[in-house]
PDB file of C-alpha atoms and ligand atoms in Angstrom:
ATOM      1  CA  MET A   8     -34.513  27.295 100.139  1.00  0.00           C
ATOM      2  CA  HIS A   9     -36.455  25.065  97.735  1.00  0.00           C
ATOM      3  CA  ASN A  10     -39.177  24.454 100.332  1.00  0.00           C
ATOM      4  CA  TYR A  11     -39.411  28.144 101.134  1.00  0.00           C
ATOM      5  CA  SER A  12     -39.521  29.075  97.449  1.00  0.00           C
ATOM      6  CA  ASP A  13     -42.250  26.474  96.817  1.00  0.00           C
ATOM      7  CA  SER A  14     -44.331  27.861  99.684  1.00  0.00           C
ATOM      8  CA  CYS A  15     -44.018  31.393  98.240  1.00  0.00           C
ATOM      9  CA  ARG A  16     -45.193  30.125  94.864  1.00  0.00           C
ATOM     10  CA  ARG A  17     -48.204  28.387  96.434  1.00  0.00           C
ATOM     11  CA  GLU A  18     -49.150  31.717  98.024  1.00  0.00           C
ATOM     12  CA  ALA A  19     -48.581  33.509  94.679  1.00  0.00           C
ATOM     13  CA  LYS A  20     -45.780  35.594  96.229  1.00  0.00           C
ATOM     14  CA  LYS A  21     -43.037  36.802  93.924  1.00  0.00           C
ATOM     15  CA  ILE A  22     -39.432  36.437  95.083  1.00  0.00           C
ATOM     16  CA  GLY A  23     -36.848  39.094  94.212  1.00  0.00           C
ATOM     17  CA  LEU A  24     -33.250  37.861  94.489  1.00  0.00           C
ATOM     18  CA  VAL A  25     -30.216  40.062  95.165  1.00  0.00           C
ATOM     19  CA  PRO A  26     -27.003  38.045  94.812  1.00  0.00           C
ATOM     20  CA  THR A  27     -24.011  39.474  96.732  1.00  0.00           C
ATOM     21  CA  MET A  28     -20.634  38.515  98.124  1.00  0.00           C
ATOM     22  CA  GLY A  29     -21.336  40.454 101.322  1.00  0.00           C
ATOM     23  CA  TYR A  30     -19.422  43.301 103.001  1.00  0.00           C
ATOM     24  CA  LEU A  31     -22.462  45.322 102.049  1.00  0.00           C
ATOM     25  CA  HIS A  32     -22.583  49.006 101.165  1.00  0.00           C
ATOM     26  CA  GLU A  33     -25.230  51.435  99.863  1.00  0.00           C
ATOM     27  CA  GLY A  34     -24.806  49.994  96.331  1.00  0.00           C
ATOM     28  CA  HIS A  35     -26.000  46.581  97.518  1.00  0.00           C
ATOM     29  CA  LEU A  36     -28.775  48.166  99.590  1.00  0.00           C
ATOM     30  CA  SER A  37     -30.039  50.084  96.545  1.00  0.00           C
ATOM     31  CA  LEU A  38     -30.507  46.695  94.826  1.00  0.00           C
ATOM     32  CA  VAL A  39     -32.442  45.458  97.867  1.00  0.00           C
ATOM     33  CA  ARG A  40     -34.729  48.505  97.668  1.00  0.00           C
ATOM     34  CA  GLU A  41     -35.284  47.886  93.962  1.00  0.00           C
ATOM     35  CA  ALA A  42     -36.134  44.227  94.692  1.00  0.00           C
ATOM     36  CA  LYS A  43     -38.672  45.393  97.276  1.00  0.00           C
ATOM     37  CA  LYS A  44     -40.449  47.503  94.673  1.00  0.00           C
ATOM     38  CA  LEU A  45     -40.729  44.621  92.233  1.00  0.00           C
ATOM     39  CA  SER A  46     -41.491  41.605  94.419  1.00  0.00           C
ATOM     40  CA  ASP A  47     -43.294  40.419  97.574  1.00  0.00           C
ATOM     41  CA  ILE A  48     -40.380  38.598  99.196  1.00  0.00           C
ATOM     42  CA  VAL A  49     -36.742  39.755  99.056  1.00  0.00           C
ATOM     43  CA  VAL A  50     -34.007  37.129  99.260  1.00  0.00           C
ATOM     44  CA  VAL A  51     -30.417  38.386  99.561  1.00  0.00           C
ATOM     45  CA  SER A  52     -27.778  35.760  98.948  1.00  0.00           C
ATOM     46  CA  LEU A  53     -24.363  36.154 100.513  1.00  0.00           C
ATOM     47  CA  PHE A  54     -21.757  33.832  99.113  1.00  0.00           C
ATOM     48  CA  VAL A  55     -18.091  34.587  98.413  1.00  0.00           C
ATOM     49  CA  ASN A  56     -17.901  32.367  95.374  1.00  0.00           C
ATOM     50  CA  PRO A  57     -14.521  30.612  95.140  1.00  0.00           C
ATOM     51  CA  THR A  58     -14.897  29.630  91.465  1.00  0.00           C
ATOM     52  CA  GLN A  59     -14.907  33.248  90.249  1.00  0.00           C
ATOM     53  CA  PHE A  60     -11.531  34.029  91.818  1.00  0.00           C
ATOM     54  CA  ALA A  61      -8.312  33.028  90.045  1.00  0.00           C
ATOM     55  CA  PRO A  62      -5.628  31.464  92.279  1.00  0.00           C
ATOM     56  CA  ASN A  63      -3.700  34.788  92.291  1.00  0.00           C
ATOM     57  CA  GLU A  64      -6.793  36.839  93.223  1.00  0.00           C
ATOM     58  CA  ASP A  65      -8.129  37.978  96.585  1.00  0.00           C
ATOM     59  CA  LEU A  66     -10.481  35.139  97.704  1.00  0.00           C
ATOM     60  CA  ALA A  67      -8.775  34.564 101.086  1.00  0.00           C
ATOM     61  CA  LYS A  68      -8.556  38.253 101.949  1.00  0.00           C
ATOM     62  CA  TYR A  69     -11.906  39.299 100.411  1.00  0.00           C
ATOM     63  CA  PRO A  70     -13.493  41.519 103.114  1.00  0.00           C
ATOM     64  CA  ARG A  71     -16.117  39.852 105.282  1.00  0.00           C
ATOM     65  CA  ASP A  72     -18.353  41.123 108.113  1.00  0.00           C
ATOM     66  CA  VAL A  73     -21.429  38.916 108.344  1.00  0.00           C
ATOM     67  CA  GLU A  74     -22.718  40.453 111.587  1.00  0.00           C
ATOM     68  CA  ARG A  75     -22.708  43.956 110.087  1.00  0.00           C
ATOM     69  CA  ASP A  76     -24.305  42.640 106.879  1.00  0.00           C
ATOM     70  CA  LYS A  77     -27.088  40.985 108.924  1.00  0.00           C
ATOM     71  CA  MET A  78     -27.749  44.220 110.769  1.00  0.00           C
ATOM     72  CA  LEU A  79     -27.936  46.252 107.537  1.00  0.00           C
ATOM     73  CA  LEU A  80     -30.317  43.734 105.945  1.00  0.00           C
ATOM     74  CA  GLU A  81     -32.515  43.646 109.053  1.00  0.00           C
ATOM     75  CA  LYS A  82     -32.776  47.439 108.830  1.00  0.00           C
ATOM     76  CA  GLU A  83     -33.981  47.053 105.234  1.00  0.00           C
ATOM     77  CA  ALA A  84     -36.499  44.426 106.431  1.00  0.00           C
ATOM     78  CA  VAL A  85     -35.135  41.825 104.031  1.00  0.00           C
ATOM     79  CA  ASP A  86     -37.146  38.586 104.300  1.00  0.00           C
ATOM     80  CA  VAL A  87     -34.388  36.025 103.801  1.00  0.00           C
ATOM     81  CA  LEU A  88     -30.614  36.076 104.030  1.00  0.00           C
ATOM     82  CA  PHE A  89     -29.456  33.006 102.111  1.00  0.00           C
ATOM     83  CA  MET A  90     -25.894  32.055 103.054  1.00  0.00           C
ATOM     84  CA  PRO A  91     -25.131  28.669 101.583  1.00  0.00           C
ATOM     85  CA  ASP A  92     -22.011  26.844 102.650  1.00  0.00           C
ATOM     86  CA  ALA A  93     -19.215  26.504 100.049  1.00  0.00           C
ATOM     87  CA  GLY A  94     -19.170  22.738 100.610  1.00  0.00           C
ATOM     88  CA  GLU A  95     -22.893  22.570  99.911  1.00  0.00           C
ATOM     89  CA  VAL A  96     -22.710  24.700  96.769  1.00  0.00           C
ATOM     90  CA  TYR A  97     -19.684  22.804  95.461  1.00  0.00           C
ATOM     91  CA  PRO A  98     -19.575  19.343  97.090  1.00  0.00           C
ATOM     92  CA  ALA A  99     -16.451  17.250  96.522  1.00  0.00           C
ATOM     93  CA  ASP A 100     -17.971  15.500  93.485  1.00  0.00           C
ATOM     94  CA  TYR A 101     -19.170  18.741  91.817  1.00  0.00           C
ATOM     95  CA  GLN A 102     -18.826  18.560  87.991  1.00  0.00           C
ATOM     96  CA  THR A 103     -21.116  21.062  86.212  1.00  0.00           C
ATOM     97  CA  TYR A 104     -20.239  24.557  84.935  1.00  0.00           C
ATOM     98  CA  ILE A 105     -22.099  27.183  82.917  1.00  0.00           C
ATOM     99  CA  GLU A 106     -19.972  29.029  80.378  1.00  0.00           C
ATOM    100  CA  VAL A 107     -21.365  31.859  78.252  1.00  0.00           C
ATOM    101  CA  GLN A 108     -19.365  32.319  75.044  1.00  0.00           C
ATOM    102  CA  SER A 109     -18.667  35.508  73.039  1.00  0.00           C
ATOM    103  CA  ILE A 110     -19.902  38.238  75.387  1.00  0.00           C
ATOM    104  CA  ALA A 111     -18.096  36.631  78.345  1.00  0.00           C
ATOM    105  CA  LYS A 112     -14.749  36.365  76.547  1.00  0.00           C
ATOM    106  CA  LYS A 113     -13.860  40.051  76.155  1.00  0.00           C
ATOM    107  CA  LEU A 114     -12.845  42.819  78.589  1.00  0.00           C
ATOM    108  CA  GLU A 115     -13.353  41.351  82.100  1.00  0.00           C
ATOM    109  CA  GLY A 116     -13.389  37.893  80.519  1.00  0.00           C
ATOM    110  CA  SER A 117     -10.075  38.553  78.817  1.00  0.00           C
ATOM    111  CA  SER A 118      -8.389  40.093  81.885  1.00  0.00           C
ATOM    112  CA  ARG A 119      -9.813  37.443  84.245  1.00  0.00           C
ATOM    113  CA  PRO A 120     -10.237  34.296  82.083  1.00  0.00           C
ATOM    114  CA  ALA A 121     -12.010  31.997  84.590  1.00  0.00           C
ATOM    115  CA  HIS A 122     -14.081  34.752  86.193  1.00  0.00           C
ATOM    116  CA  PHE A 123     -17.377  34.702  84.289  1.00  0.00           C
ATOM    117  CA  LYS A 124     -17.515  30.896  84.205  1.00  0.00           C
ATOM    118  CA  GLY A 125     -17.501  31.028  88.020  1.00  0.00           C
ATOM    119  CA  VAL A 126     -20.070  33.840  88.096  1.00  0.00           C
ATOM    120  CA  THR A 127     -22.544  32.215  85.704  1.00  0.00           C
ATOM    121  CA  THR A 128     -22.183  28.853  87.423  1.00  0.00           C
ATOM    122  CA  VAL A 129     -22.934  30.226  90.871  1.00  0.00           C
ATOM    123  CA  VAL A 130     -25.717  32.524  89.638  1.00  0.00           C
ATOM    124  CA  GLY A 131     -27.215  29.515  87.817  1.00  0.00           C
ATOM    125  CA  ILE A 132     -27.092  27.549  91.076  1.00  0.00           C
ATOM    126  CA  LEU A 133     -28.649  30.466  92.993  1.00  0.00           C
ATOM    127  CA  PHE A 134     -31.399  30.818  90.372  1.00  0.00           C
ATOM    128  CA  ASN A 135     -32.173  27.099  90.735  1.00  0.00           C
ATOM    129  CA  ALA A 136     -32.114  27.223  94.527  1.00  0.00           C
ATOM    130  CA  VAL A 137     -34.197  30.391  94.932  1.00  0.00           C
ATOM    131  CA  ARG A 138     -36.343  30.220  91.765  1.00  0.00           C
ATOM    132  CA  PRO A 139     -36.952  33.976  91.857  1.00  0.00           C
ATOM    133  CA  TYR A 140     -39.377  36.026  89.815  1.00  0.00           C
ATOM    134  CA  CYS A 141     -36.725  38.710  89.342  1.00  0.00           C
ATOM    135  CA  ALA A 142     -33.041  39.151  90.121  1.00  0.00           C
ATOM    136  CA  ILE A 143     -31.366  42.520  90.605  1.00  0.00           C
ATOM    137  CA  PHE A 144     -27.801  43.242  89.511  1.00  0.00           C
ATOM    138  CA  GLY A 145     -25.751  46.451  89.559  1.00  0.00           C
ATOM    139  CA  GLN A 146     -24.652  48.412  86.520  1.00  0.00           C
ATOM    140  CA  LYS A 147     -21.349  48.663  88.415  1.00  0.00           C
ATOM    141  CA  ASP A 148     -20.626  45.245  86.865  1.00  0.00           C
ATOM    142  CA  ALA A 149     -22.266  46.044  83.523  1.00  0.00           C
ATOM    143  CA  GLN A 150     -20.643  43.219  81.576  1.00  0.00           C
ATOM    144  CA  GLN A 151     -21.545  40.726  84.301  1.00  0.00           C
ATOM    145  CA  ALA A 152     -25.196  41.816  84.046  1.00  0.00           C
ATOM    146  CA  ALA A 153     -25.094  41.412  80.244  1.00  0.00           C
ATOM    147  CA  VAL A 154     -23.523  37.949  80.572  1.00  0.00           C
ATOM    148  CA  ILE A 155     -26.215  36.899  83.055  1.00  0.00           C
ATOM    149  CA  ARG A 156     -28.930  38.287  80.796  1.00  0.00           C
ATOM    150  CA  GLN A 157     -27.528  36.118  77.987  1.00  0.00           C
ATOM    151  CA  MET A 158     -27.411  33.042  80.243  1.00  0.00           C
ATOM    152  CA  ASN A 159     -30.968  33.672  81.429  1.00  0.00           C
ATOM    153  CA  LYS A 160     -32.135  33.871  77.816  1.00  0.00           C
ATOM    154  CA  ASP A 161     -30.129  30.900  76.508  1.00  0.00           C
ATOM    155  CA  LEU A 162     -30.981  28.547  79.386  1.00  0.00           C
ATOM    156  CA  LYS A 163     -34.624  29.684  79.543  1.00  0.00           C
ATOM    157  CA  TYR A 164     -34.643  30.556  83.234  1.00  0.00           C
ATOM    158  CA  GLY A 165     -37.483  33.007  82.584  1.00  0.00           C
ATOM    159  CA  ILE A 166     -36.308  35.313  85.371  1.00  0.00           C
ATOM    160  CA  ASN A 167     -36.670  39.078  85.007  1.00  0.00           C
ATOM    161  CA  ILE A 168     -33.130  40.452  85.076  1.00  0.00           C
ATOM    162  CA  ILE A 169     -33.027  44.022  86.363  1.00  0.00           C
ATOM    163  CA  VAL A 170     -29.963  46.274  86.208  1.00  0.00           C
ATOM    164  CA  ALA A 171     -29.856  49.085  88.791  1.00  0.00           C
ATOM    165  CA  PRO A 172     -27.697  52.250  88.592  1.00  0.00           C
ATOM    166  CA  ILE A 173     -24.246  52.677  90.141  1.00  0.00           C
ATOM    167  CA  ILE A 174     -24.219  54.182  93.636  1.00  0.00           C
ATOM    168  CA  ARG A 175     -21.241  56.459  94.253  1.00  0.00           C
ATOM    169  CA  GLU A 176     -19.477  58.056  97.213  1.00  0.00           C
ATOM    170  CA  GLU A 177     -19.996  61.824  97.476  1.00  0.00           C
ATOM    171  CA  ASP A 178     -16.747  62.506  95.604  1.00  0.00           C
ATOM    172  CA  GLY A 179     -17.734  60.213  92.711  1.00  0.00           C
ATOM    173  CA  LEU A 180     -15.910  56.957  93.501  1.00  0.00           C
ATOM    174  CA  ALA A 181     -18.167  54.005  92.665  1.00  0.00           C
ATOM    175  CA  MET A 182     -18.931  52.088  95.867  1.00  0.00           C
ATOM    176  CA  SER A 183     -17.223  48.703  96.053  1.00  0.00           C
ATOM    177  CA  SER A 184     -16.401  46.231  98.804  1.00  0.00           C
ATOM    178  CA  ARG A 185     -12.824  46.368  97.480  1.00  0.00           C
ATOM    179  CA  ASN A 186     -12.455  50.119  98.200  1.00  0.00           C
ATOM    180  CA  VAL A 187     -11.496  49.117 101.746  1.00  0.00           C
ATOM    181  CA  TYR A 188      -8.133  47.921 100.374  1.00  0.00           C
ATOM    182  CA  LEU A 189      -7.146  51.477  99.315  1.00  0.00           C
ATOM    183  CA  ASN A 190      -4.710  53.477 101.466  1.00  0.00           C
ATOM    184  CA  GLU A 191      -5.070  57.243 101.804  1.00  0.00           C
ATOM    185  CA  GLN A 192      -3.112  58.140  98.657  1.00  0.00           C
ATOM    186  CA  GLU A 193      -4.765  55.373  96.606  1.00  0.00           C
ATOM    187  CA  ARG A 194      -8.220  56.486  97.745  1.00  0.00           C
ATOM    188  CA  LYS A 195      -7.435  59.924  96.257  1.00  0.00           C
ATOM    189  CA  ASP A 196      -5.954  58.407  93.091  1.00  0.00           C
ATOM    190  CA  ALA A 197      -9.015  56.157  92.661  1.00  0.00           C
ATOM    191  CA  LEU A 198     -11.009  59.254  91.726  1.00  0.00           C
ATOM    192  CA  VAL A 199      -9.400  59.194  88.263  1.00  0.00           C
ATOM    193  CA  LEU A 200     -11.922  56.557  87.169  1.00  0.00           C
ATOM    194  CA  SER A 201     -15.060  58.600  87.847  1.00  0.00           C
ATOM    195  CA  LYS A 202     -13.285  61.800  86.769  1.00  0.00           C
ATOM    196  CA  ALA A 203     -12.374  60.276  83.391  1.00  0.00           C
ATOM    197  CA  LEU A 204     -15.940  59.052  82.879  1.00  0.00           C
ATOM    198  CA  LYS A 205     -17.391  62.431  83.837  1.00  0.00           C
ATOM    199  CA  THR A 206     -15.073  64.155  81.386  1.00  0.00           C
ATOM    200  CA  SER A 207     -16.195  61.754  78.639  1.00  0.00           C
ATOM    201  CA  GLU A 208     -19.788  62.583  79.443  1.00  0.00           C
ATOM    202  CA  TYR A 209     -18.983  66.285  79.095  1.00  0.00           C
ATOM    203  CA  LEU A 210     -17.218  65.750  75.754  1.00  0.00           C
ATOM    204  CA  LEU A 211     -20.130  63.661  74.500  1.00  0.00           C
ATOM    205  CA  THR A 212     -22.667  66.327  75.343  1.00  0.00           C
ATOM    206  CA  HIS A 213     -20.433  68.797  73.477  1.00  0.00           C
ATOM    207  CA  GLY A 214     -20.555  66.822  70.255  1.00  0.00           C
ATOM    208  CA  GLU A 215     -17.618  64.364  70.414  1.00  0.00           C
ATOM    209  CA  THR A 216     -18.522  61.109  68.641  1.00  0.00           C
ATOM    210  CA  ASP A 217     -15.058  59.728  67.854  1.00  0.00           C
ATOM    211  CA  THR A 218     -14.436  56.935  70.334  1.00  0.00           C
ATOM    212  CA  LYS A 219     -10.649  56.972  69.743  1.00  0.00           C
ATOM    213  CA  GLN A 220     -10.525  60.589  70.915  1.00  0.00           C
ATOM    214  CA  LEU A 221     -12.629  59.783  73.976  1.00  0.00           C
ATOM    215  CA  ILE A 222     -10.422  56.826  74.871  1.00  0.00           C
ATOM    216  CA  LYS A 223      -7.255  58.927  74.469  1.00  0.00           C
ATOM    217  CA  ASN A 224      -8.697  61.495  76.839  1.00  0.00           C
ATOM    218  CA  ILE A 225      -9.660  58.861  79.429  1.00  0.00           C
ATOM    219  CA  GLU A 226      -6.206  57.299  79.199  1.00  0.00           C
ATOM    220  CA  SER A 227      -4.466  60.592  79.947  1.00  0.00           C
ATOM    221  CA  ILE A 228      -6.627  61.123  83.057  1.00  0.00           C
ATOM    222  CA  ILE A 229      -6.161  57.569  84.340  1.00  0.00           C
ATOM    223  CA  THR A 230      -2.405  57.588  83.893  1.00  0.00           C
ATOM    224  CA  SER A 231      -2.106  60.976  85.631  1.00  0.00           C
ATOM    225  CA  ALA A 232      -2.440  59.277  89.051  1.00  0.00           C
ATOM    226  CA  GLY A 233       0.783  58.046  90.634  1.00  0.00           C
ATOM    227  CA  THR A 234      -0.539  54.662  91.777  1.00  0.00           C
ATOM    228  CA  SER A 235      -2.690  53.817  88.728  1.00  0.00           C
ATOM    229  CA  LYS A 236      -2.032  51.215  86.062  1.00  0.00           C
ATOM    230  CA  LEU A 237      -4.513  50.899  83.239  1.00  0.00           C
ATOM    231  CA  ASP A 238      -6.032  47.515  82.388  1.00  0.00           C
ATOM    232  CA  TYR A 239      -8.544  48.521  79.702  1.00  0.00           C
ATOM    233  CA  ILE A 240     -10.744  51.320  78.423  1.00  0.00           C
ATOM    234  CA  ALA A 241     -13.571  50.293  76.114  1.00  0.00           C
ATOM    235  CA  ILE A 242     -16.560  51.849  74.418  1.00  0.00           C
ATOM    236  CA  VAL A 243     -19.007  49.100  73.524  1.00  0.00           C
ATOM    237  CA  ASN A 244     -22.507  48.512  72.238  1.00  0.00           C
ATOM    238  CA  GLU A 245     -24.900  47.949  75.110  1.00  0.00           C
ATOM    239  CA  ASP A 246     -26.193  44.526  74.010  1.00  0.00           C
ATOM    240  CA  ASN A 247     -23.219  42.527  72.770  1.00  0.00           C
ATOM    241  CA  PHE A 248     -20.266  44.421  74.260  1.00  0.00           C
ATOM    242  CA  GLU A 249     -18.650  44.659  70.789  1.00  0.00           C
ATOM    243  CA  SER A 250     -16.463  47.755  70.626  1.00  0.00           C
ATOM    244  CA  ALA A 251     -17.942  50.772  68.863  1.00  0.00           C
ATOM    245  CA  ASP A 252     -15.903  53.061  66.575  1.00  0.00           C
ATOM    246  CA  HIS A 253     -18.517  55.743  66.285  1.00  0.00           C
ATOM    247  CA  LEU A 254     -21.444  56.662  68.469  1.00  0.00           C
ATOM    248  CA  GLU A 255     -24.650  56.847  66.474  1.00  0.00           C
ATOM    249  CA  SER A 256     -27.914  58.358  67.562  1.00  0.00           C
ATOM    250  CA  GLY A 257     -30.627  55.857  68.464  1.00  0.00           C
ATOM    251  CA  PHE A 258     -28.090  53.428  70.004  1.00  0.00           C
ATOM    252  CA  SER A 259     -26.835  52.854  73.554  1.00  0.00           C
ATOM    253  CA  TYR A 260     -23.292  52.245  74.732  1.00  0.00           C
ATOM    254  CA  TYR A 261     -21.149  51.695  77.792  1.00  0.00           C
ATOM    255  CA  ILE A 262     -17.824  53.372  78.425  1.00  0.00           C
ATOM    256  CA  LEU A 263     -15.925  50.976  80.676  1.00  0.00           C
ATOM    257  CA  ILE A 264     -12.695  51.342  82.612  1.00  0.00           C
ATOM    258  CA  ALA A 265     -10.681  48.750  84.512  1.00  0.00           C
ATOM    259  CA  CYS A 266      -7.502  49.834  86.247  1.00  0.00           C
ATOM    260  CA  TRP A 267      -5.238  49.012  89.122  1.00  0.00           C
ATOM    261  CA  ILE A 268      -4.842  51.507  91.911  1.00  0.00           C
ATOM    262  CA  GLY A 269      -1.830  50.130  93.757  1.00  0.00           C
ATOM    263  CA  THR A 270      -2.649  46.435  94.167  1.00  0.00           C
ATOM    264  CA  THR A 271      -6.435  46.917  93.980  1.00  0.00           C
ATOM    265  CA  ARG A 272      -8.247  46.373  90.695  1.00  0.00           C
ATOM    266  CA  LEU A 273     -11.192  48.745  90.250  1.00  0.00           C
ATOM    267  CA  ILE A 274     -13.848  48.958  87.539  1.00  0.00           C
ATOM    268  CA  ASP A 275     -16.317  51.698  86.657  1.00  0.00           C
ATOM    269  CA  ASN A 276     -18.522  52.645  83.715  1.00  0.00           C
ATOM    270  CA  ILE A 277     -21.163  54.994  82.352  1.00  0.00           C
ATOM    271  CA  TYR A 278     -24.173  54.219  80.198  1.00  0.00           C
ATOM    272  CA  ILE A 279     -24.742  56.427  77.175  1.00  0.00           C
ATOM    273  CA  LYS A 280     -27.941  56.734  75.212  1.00  0.00           C
ATOM    274  CA  LYS A 281     -27.342  58.646  71.984  1.00  0.00           C
TER     275      LYS A 281
HETATM  276  P1  LIG B   9     -20.641  42.007  94.859  1.00  0.00           P
HETATM  277  O1  LIG B   9     -20.999  41.799  96.283  1.00  0.00           O
HETATM  278  O2  LIG B   9     -19.486  42.935  94.638  1.00  0.00           O
HETATM  279  O3  LIG B   9     -20.525  40.718  94.096  1.00  0.00           O
HETATM  280  O4  LIG B   9     -21.862  42.782  94.209  1.00  0.00           O
HETATM  281  C1  LIG B   9     -23.170  42.284  94.306  1.00  0.00           C
HETATM  282  C2  LIG B   9     -24.070  43.105  93.435  1.00  0.00           C
HETATM  283  O5  LIG B   9     -24.029  44.472  93.842  1.00  0.00           O
HETATM  284  C3  LIG B   9     -23.654  43.089  91.948  1.00  0.00           C
HETATM  285  O6  LIG B   9     -24.820  42.988  91.136  1.00  0.00           O
HETATM  286  C4  LIG B   9     -22.972  44.415  91.787  1.00  0.00           C
HETATM  287  O7  LIG B   9     -23.010  44.913  90.455  1.00  0.00           O
HETATM  288  C5  LIG B   9     -23.780  45.289  92.727  1.00  0.00           C
HETATM  289  N1  LIG B   9     -23.020  46.488  93.094  1.00  0.00           N
HETATM  290  C6  LIG B   9     -21.746  46.540  93.545  1.00  0.00           C
HETATM  291  N2  LIG B   9     -21.355  47.821  93.729  1.00  0.00           N
HETATM  292  C7  LIG B   9     -22.410  48.598  93.375  1.00  0.00           C
HETATM  293  C8  LIG B   9     -22.633  50.010  93.315  1.00  0.00           C
HETATM  294  N3  LIG B   9     -21.689  50.873  93.669  1.00  0.00           N
HETATM  295  N4  LIG B   9     -23.833  50.451  92.896  1.00  0.00           N
HETATM  296  C9  LIG B   9     -24.805  49.569  92.526  1.00  0.00           C
HETATM  297  N5  LIG B   9     -24.660  48.228  92.551  1.00  0.00           N
HETATM  298  C10 LIG B   9     -23.479  47.747  92.970  1.00  0.00           C
END
């Protein structure tokens, strides 16, 4: 990868990196298309990163279909599929981790304490291996993108971090590799996430600015599904992910939801520019 990246640099070709854990869907492919617009060479990495899964999480059963992924990426005319081996990324004597502080400690960081440390470490390794001009992440994982932006700034990677919009199924469910875990009833129940966010959007356009009221409303929609169990609802400032009491004009926010549908943990969010 280093040799390839060096040769691209010599030819003044810009690399766009799309990091993924595979089992690709239209959400991932939208990032690939964005990378194409912004760079000369598109590198998609596929690595199911063990360090971002807690021991009780779904590493072993995380869905995988490399042959299908290869076919989809060939269709998109991706230049490089980078699939490093876990033993090469983390050899037996591996000792170095990247840990972003404040912004990585709340919400996802609080529910999944070791998660972001694993994410930033592997993304740091991928940045060093690929040395891209830009890297594309999905708003689907809005906090992850903000954490990586912070890491990129603090560690002076100098990579352009791009955040691309959430791609949804026709009925509104945000696409996710984990949706495959949902049974028929859960798939229906999973719609409460996008429904709650859509309702918030409606209330916001009709003048609601009190975040407590918005959160109350979201909570009642989420808990209306038989198989749902709420993890968190948060309304935060776009940059630092600090929670916002009031929405003021001229500022941007995320409304974020994490909840369990049966045994599957789903996340979704909307971006709000006041
Ligand atoms: P993953 O393979 O789940 O680690 O995701 C790889 C990248 O795809 C991350 O930057 C995600 O935020 C992004 N992504 C996942 N789902 C979607 C979606 N529905 N729309 C847009 N981007 C997504």
